[in-house]
Coordinates of C-alpha atoms in Angstrom, one line a residue:
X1 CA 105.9 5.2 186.4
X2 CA 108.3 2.4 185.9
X3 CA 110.5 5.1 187.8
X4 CA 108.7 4.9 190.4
X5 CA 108.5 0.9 190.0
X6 CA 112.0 0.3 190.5
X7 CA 112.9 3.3 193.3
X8 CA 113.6 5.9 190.8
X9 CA 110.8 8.1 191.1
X10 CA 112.2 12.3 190.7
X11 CA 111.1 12.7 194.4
X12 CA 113.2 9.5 196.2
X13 CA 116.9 11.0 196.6
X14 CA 118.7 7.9 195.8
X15 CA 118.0 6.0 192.7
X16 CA 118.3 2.4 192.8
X17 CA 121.6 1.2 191.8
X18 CA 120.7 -2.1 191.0
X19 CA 117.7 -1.6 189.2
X20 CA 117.9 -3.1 185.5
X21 CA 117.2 -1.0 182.4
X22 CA 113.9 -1.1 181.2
X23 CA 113.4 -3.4 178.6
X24 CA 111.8 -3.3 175.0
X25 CA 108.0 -3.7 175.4
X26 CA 105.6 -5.6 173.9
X27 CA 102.9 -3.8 171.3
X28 CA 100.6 -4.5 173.9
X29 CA 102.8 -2.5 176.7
X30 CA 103.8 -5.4 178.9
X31 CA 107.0 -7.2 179.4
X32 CA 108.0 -10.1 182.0
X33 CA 110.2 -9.3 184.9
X34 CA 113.7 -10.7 184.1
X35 CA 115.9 -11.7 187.3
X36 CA 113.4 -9.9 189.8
X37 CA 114.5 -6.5 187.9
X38 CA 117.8 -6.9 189.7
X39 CA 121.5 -6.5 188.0
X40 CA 122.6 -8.4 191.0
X41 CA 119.8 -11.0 190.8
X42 CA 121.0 -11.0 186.8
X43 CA 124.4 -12.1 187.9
X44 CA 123.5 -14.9 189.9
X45 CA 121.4 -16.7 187.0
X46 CA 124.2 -15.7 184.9
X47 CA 126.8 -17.0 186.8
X48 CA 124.3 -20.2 187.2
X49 CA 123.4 -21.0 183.4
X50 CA 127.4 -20.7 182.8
X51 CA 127.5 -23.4 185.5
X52 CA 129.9 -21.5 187.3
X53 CA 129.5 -22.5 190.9
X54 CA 132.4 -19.9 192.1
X55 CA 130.6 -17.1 190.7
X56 CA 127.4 -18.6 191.8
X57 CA 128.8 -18.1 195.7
X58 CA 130.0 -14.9 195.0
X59 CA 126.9 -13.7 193.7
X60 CA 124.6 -15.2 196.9
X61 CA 126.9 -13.0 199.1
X62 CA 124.0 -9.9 199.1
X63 CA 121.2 -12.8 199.4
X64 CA 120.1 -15.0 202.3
X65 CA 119.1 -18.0 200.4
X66 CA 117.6 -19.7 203.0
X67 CA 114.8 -17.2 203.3
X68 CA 114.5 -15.7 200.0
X69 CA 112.1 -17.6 198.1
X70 CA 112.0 -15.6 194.9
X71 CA 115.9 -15.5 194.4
X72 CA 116.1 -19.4 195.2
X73 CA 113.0 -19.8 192.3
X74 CA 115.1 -17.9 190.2
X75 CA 117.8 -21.1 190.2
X76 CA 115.2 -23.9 190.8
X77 CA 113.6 -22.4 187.7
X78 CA 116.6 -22.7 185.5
X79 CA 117.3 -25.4 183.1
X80 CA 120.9 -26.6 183.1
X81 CA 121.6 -26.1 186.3
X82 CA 120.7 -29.8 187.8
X83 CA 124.2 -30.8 185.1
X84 CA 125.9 -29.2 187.6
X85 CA 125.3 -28.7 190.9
X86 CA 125.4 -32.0 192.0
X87 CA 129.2 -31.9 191.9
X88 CA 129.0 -28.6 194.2
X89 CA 127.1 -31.1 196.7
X90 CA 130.2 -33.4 196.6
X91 CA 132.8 -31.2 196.5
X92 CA 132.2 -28.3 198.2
X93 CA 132.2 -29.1 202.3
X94 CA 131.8 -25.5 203.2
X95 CA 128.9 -24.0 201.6
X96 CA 127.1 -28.2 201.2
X97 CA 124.0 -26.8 202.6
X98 CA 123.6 -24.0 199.5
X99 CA 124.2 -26.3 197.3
X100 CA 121.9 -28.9 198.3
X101 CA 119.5 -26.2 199.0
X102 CA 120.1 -25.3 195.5
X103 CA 119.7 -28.6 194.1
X104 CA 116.7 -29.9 196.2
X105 CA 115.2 -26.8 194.4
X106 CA 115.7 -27.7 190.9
X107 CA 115.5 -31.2 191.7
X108 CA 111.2 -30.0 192.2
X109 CA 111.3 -28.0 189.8
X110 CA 113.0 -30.5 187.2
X111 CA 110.8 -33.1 188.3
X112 CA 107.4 -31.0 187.6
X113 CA 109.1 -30.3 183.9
X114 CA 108.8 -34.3 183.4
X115 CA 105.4 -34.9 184.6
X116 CA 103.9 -31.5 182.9
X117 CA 100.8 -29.7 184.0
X118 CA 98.7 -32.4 182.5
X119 CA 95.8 -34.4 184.4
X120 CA 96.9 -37.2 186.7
X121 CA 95.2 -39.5 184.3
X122 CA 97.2 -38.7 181.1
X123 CA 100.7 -38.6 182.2
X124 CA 102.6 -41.7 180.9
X125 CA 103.9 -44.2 183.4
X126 CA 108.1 -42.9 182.4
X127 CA 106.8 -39.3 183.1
X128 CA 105.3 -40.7 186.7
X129 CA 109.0 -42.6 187.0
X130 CA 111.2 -39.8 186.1
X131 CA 108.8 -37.2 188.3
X132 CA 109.2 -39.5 191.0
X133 CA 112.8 -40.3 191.0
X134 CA 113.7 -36.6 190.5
X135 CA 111.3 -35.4 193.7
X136 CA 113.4 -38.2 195.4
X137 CA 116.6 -36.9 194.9
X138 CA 115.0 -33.6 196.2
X139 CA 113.7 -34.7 199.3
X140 CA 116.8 -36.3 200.5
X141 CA 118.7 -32.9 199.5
X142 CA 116.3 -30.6 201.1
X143 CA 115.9 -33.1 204.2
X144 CA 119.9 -32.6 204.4
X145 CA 119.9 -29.1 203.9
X146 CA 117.5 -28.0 206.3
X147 CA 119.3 -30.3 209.2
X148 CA 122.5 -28.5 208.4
X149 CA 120.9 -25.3 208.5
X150 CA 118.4 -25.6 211.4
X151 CA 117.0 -21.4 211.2
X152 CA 116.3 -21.7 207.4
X153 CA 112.4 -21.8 206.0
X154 CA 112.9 -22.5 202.4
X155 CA 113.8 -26.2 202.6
X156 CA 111.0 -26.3 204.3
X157 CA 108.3 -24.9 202.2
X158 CA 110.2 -26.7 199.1
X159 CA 109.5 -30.3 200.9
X160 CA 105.6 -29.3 200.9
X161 CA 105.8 -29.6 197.3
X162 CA 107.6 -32.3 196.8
X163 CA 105.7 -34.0 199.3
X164 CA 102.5 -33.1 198.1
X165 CA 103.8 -34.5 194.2
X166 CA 105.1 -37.4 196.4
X167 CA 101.3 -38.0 198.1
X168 CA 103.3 -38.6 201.3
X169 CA 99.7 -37.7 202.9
X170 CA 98.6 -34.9 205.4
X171 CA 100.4 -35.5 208.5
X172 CA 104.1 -35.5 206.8
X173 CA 103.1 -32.4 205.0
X174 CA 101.4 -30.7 207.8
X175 CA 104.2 -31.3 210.3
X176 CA 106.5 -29.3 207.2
X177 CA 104.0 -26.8 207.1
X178 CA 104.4 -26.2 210.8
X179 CA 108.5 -26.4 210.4
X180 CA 108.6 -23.3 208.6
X181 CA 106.1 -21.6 210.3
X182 CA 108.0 -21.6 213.0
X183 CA 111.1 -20.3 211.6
X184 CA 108.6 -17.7 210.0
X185 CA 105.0 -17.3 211.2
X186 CA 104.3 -15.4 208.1
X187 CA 106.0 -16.4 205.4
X188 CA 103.9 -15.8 202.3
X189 CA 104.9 -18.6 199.9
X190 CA 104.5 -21.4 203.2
X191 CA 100.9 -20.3 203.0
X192 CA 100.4 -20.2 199.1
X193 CA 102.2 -23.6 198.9
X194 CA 99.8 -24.8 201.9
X195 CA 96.7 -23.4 200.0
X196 CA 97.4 -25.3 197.1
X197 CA 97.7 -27.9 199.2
X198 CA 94.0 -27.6 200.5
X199 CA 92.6 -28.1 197.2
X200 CA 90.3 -30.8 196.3
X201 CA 91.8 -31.7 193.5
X202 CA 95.0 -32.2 196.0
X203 CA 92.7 -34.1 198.0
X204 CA 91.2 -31.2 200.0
X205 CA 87.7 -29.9 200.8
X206 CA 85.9 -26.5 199.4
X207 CA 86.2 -23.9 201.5
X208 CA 89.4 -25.3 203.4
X209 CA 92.3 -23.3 201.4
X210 CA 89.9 -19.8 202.0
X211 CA 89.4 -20.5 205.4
X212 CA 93.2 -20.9 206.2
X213 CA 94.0 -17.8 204.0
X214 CA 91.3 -15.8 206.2
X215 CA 92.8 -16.7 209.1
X216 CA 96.2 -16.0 208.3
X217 CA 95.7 -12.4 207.0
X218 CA 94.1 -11.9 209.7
X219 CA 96.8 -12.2 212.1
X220 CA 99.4 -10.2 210.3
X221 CA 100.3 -6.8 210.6
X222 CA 98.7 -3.8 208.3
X223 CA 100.7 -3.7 205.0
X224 CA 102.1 -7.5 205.3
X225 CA 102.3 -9.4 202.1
X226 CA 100.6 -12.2 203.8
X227 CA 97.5 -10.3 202.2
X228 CA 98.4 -12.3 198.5
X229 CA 97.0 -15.8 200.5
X230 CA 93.8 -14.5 200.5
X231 CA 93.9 -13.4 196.4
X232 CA 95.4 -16.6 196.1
X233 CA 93.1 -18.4 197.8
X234 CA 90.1 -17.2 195.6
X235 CA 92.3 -17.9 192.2
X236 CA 92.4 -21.3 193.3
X237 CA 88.9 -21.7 193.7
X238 CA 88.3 -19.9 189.9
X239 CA 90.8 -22.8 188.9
X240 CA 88.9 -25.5 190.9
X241 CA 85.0 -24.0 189.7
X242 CA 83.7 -25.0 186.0
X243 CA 81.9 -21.5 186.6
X244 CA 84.6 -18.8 185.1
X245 CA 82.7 -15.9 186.6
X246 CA 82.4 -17.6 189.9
X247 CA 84.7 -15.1 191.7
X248 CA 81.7 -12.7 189.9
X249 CA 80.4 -11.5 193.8
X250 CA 80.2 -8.1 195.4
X251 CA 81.1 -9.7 198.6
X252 CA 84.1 -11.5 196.9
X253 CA 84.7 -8.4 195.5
X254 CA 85.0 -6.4 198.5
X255 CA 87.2 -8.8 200.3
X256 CA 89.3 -8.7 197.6
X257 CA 89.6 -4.7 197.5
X258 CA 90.1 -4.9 201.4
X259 CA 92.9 -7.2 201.1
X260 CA 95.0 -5.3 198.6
X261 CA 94.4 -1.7 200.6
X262 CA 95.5 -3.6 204.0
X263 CA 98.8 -5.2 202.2
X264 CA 99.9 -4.5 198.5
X265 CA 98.2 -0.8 198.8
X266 CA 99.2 0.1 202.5
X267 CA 101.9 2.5 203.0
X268 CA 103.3 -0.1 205.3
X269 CA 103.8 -2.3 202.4
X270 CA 107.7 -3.0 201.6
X271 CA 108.7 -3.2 198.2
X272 CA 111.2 -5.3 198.7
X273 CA 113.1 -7.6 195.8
X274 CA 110.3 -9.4 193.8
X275 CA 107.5 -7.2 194.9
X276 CA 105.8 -7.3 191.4
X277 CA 104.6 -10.9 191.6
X278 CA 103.0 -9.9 194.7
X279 CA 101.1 -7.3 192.4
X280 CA 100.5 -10.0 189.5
X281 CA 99.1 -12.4 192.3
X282 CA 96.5 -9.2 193.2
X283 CA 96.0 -8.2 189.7
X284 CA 94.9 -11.5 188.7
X285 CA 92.4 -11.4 191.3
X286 CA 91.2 -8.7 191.1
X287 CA 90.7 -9.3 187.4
X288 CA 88.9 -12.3 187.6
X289 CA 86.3 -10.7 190.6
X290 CA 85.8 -7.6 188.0
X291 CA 86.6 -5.2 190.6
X292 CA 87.9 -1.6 190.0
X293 CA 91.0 -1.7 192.4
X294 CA 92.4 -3.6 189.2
X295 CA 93.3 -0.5 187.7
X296 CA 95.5 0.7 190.8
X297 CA 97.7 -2.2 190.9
X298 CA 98.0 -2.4 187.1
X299 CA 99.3 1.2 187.4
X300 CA 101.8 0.5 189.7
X301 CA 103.0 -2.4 187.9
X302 CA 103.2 -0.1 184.5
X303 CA 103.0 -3.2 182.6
X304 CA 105.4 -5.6 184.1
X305 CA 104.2 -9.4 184.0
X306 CA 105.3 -12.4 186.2
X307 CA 104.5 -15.7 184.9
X308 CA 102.7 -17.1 188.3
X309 CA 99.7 -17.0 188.7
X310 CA 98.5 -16.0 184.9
X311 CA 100.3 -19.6 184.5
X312 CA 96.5 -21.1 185.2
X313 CA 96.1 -19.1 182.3
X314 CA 96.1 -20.5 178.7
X315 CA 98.3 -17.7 177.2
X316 CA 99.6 -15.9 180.4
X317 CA 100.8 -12.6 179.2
X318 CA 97.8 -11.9 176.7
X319 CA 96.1 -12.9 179.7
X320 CA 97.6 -10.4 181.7
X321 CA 97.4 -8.0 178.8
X322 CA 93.5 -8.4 178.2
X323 CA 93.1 -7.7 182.0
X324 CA 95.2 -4.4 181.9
X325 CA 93.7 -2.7 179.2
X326 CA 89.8 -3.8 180.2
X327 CA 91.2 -2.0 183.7

């Protein structure tokens, strides 16, 4: 199956050249996807933790970074590389946008890592401070990059987070949300950024972050990825509810199953790099509603994990584990 997962199933012709070896599982059969399951993806972060910023250019060149959201999370996500790219910013003329792209990224990311997961309430007043002044750096970075680069999204749906950590309130956010829409009308992680935003614990009411998820889906094409917003959507509102078997419904249920058959599970759907956290995002879902359709996704992944969304999770990979073997 994990053939199969990475474009090596016996009847496909071609085998996927840059597919990366399977790695040691777990005891439990699950591992976590390392660098999207991509060698080239591998040399980029690579190329990144060695601080490398030549090699980091070089390894972009399959990759258009300013639409790619899971191999921009891959640098945003690693540690290090804010010691660095802030002299690619200065130095570098040419390729200034990237970098700032690149360091607006981390910039987020680095500032969440200060203020940790914890409730509002119990973060210290030098975590607030260093969030704060980190997400400001970002902003002016992103705000730079995406006037350099007028057709790219992912400055864009970066600046929704860092405005919604900021609290710069609904209309700066909403008039980002509507930037990179219009560079992509159906960007995936625009709308899972913009459902996060929707919740009330982000100052939003019930029901507003299912609504918009509905109503996106419903306008995209048969075998679209835009389907996740809607499993998404109902995660949200398990992590919002005190009631853990609140997603526990026959009609949430169905919804759920209809979803994944008109994206994840259409034929229409493209596997394209980073496909299995669209899978995780379903899985999860599924999981949590008790429906069957589990079991077909958790198939198809063969036992590879991605962090998000089993991060709402207390242990995320037993997490996932638990799910795939009750499946």
């Amino acid at each position: 199956m994990f053939g199969k997962l990475f474009g090596r199933d016996a009847e496909r012709p071609v085998a996927d050249p840059h597919a990366l070896p399977v790695p040691r599982r777990q005891k439990n059969g699950t591992y976590p996807l390392r660098a999207l399951g991509d060698t080239r993806v591998l040399a980029l972060v690579e190329a990144a933790d060695a601080g490398d910023w030549e090699a980091v250019k070089e390894a972009l060149a399959p990759f258009d970074l300013g639409r790619d959201h899971a191999v921009l999370g891959q640098l945003a996500d690693l540690d290090g590389v804010q010691d660095w790219i802030g002299r690619a910013v200065e130095e570098d003329k040419e390729h200034r946008a990237t970098a700032l792209l690149i360091s607006g990224a981390r910039h987020i990311s680095w500032g969440w890592e200060a203020r940790t997961s914890a409730l509002a309430v119990n973060v210290t007043q030098e975590q607030w401070r260093v969030f704060h002044e980190r997400l400001e750096i970002a902003e002016e970075q992103l705000l730079e990059a995406a006037e350099l680069r007028p057709d790219w999204v992912t400055p864009w749906r970066r600046l929704l987070t860092s405005g919604r950590g900021m609290s710069l309130g609904p209309a700066v956010n909403e008039t980002r949300r509507d930037a990179a829409l219009r560079r992509d009308p159906l960007d995936l992680e625009t709308h899972i950024e913009w459902v996060s935003q929707l919740q009330p614990r982000w100052s939003g009411e019930p029901g507003q972050a299912l609504a918009f998820a509905r109503e996106a889906f419903a306008g995209a094409p048969d075998g679209h990825r835009l389907g996740c917003v809607v499993a998404m959507a109902h995660i949200e509102e398990w992590v919002e509810s005190d009631n853990r078997d609140c997603l526990q419904d026959p009609r949430i249920r169905t919804e759920l199953r209809e979803a994944a058959e008109r994206s994840i599970l259409h034929h229409s759907y493209e596997r394209r790099l980073g496909w299995q956290g669209d899978y995780n995002i379903f899985a999860m879902a599924l999981s949590l509603a008790g429906s069957s359709k589990a079991s077909n996704v958790f198939r198809e992944l063969d036992g590879v994990f991605t962090e998000w969304p089993w991060t709402f999770m207390a242990d995320p990979q037993k997490a996932y584990a638990r799910f795939r073997k009750a499946f």
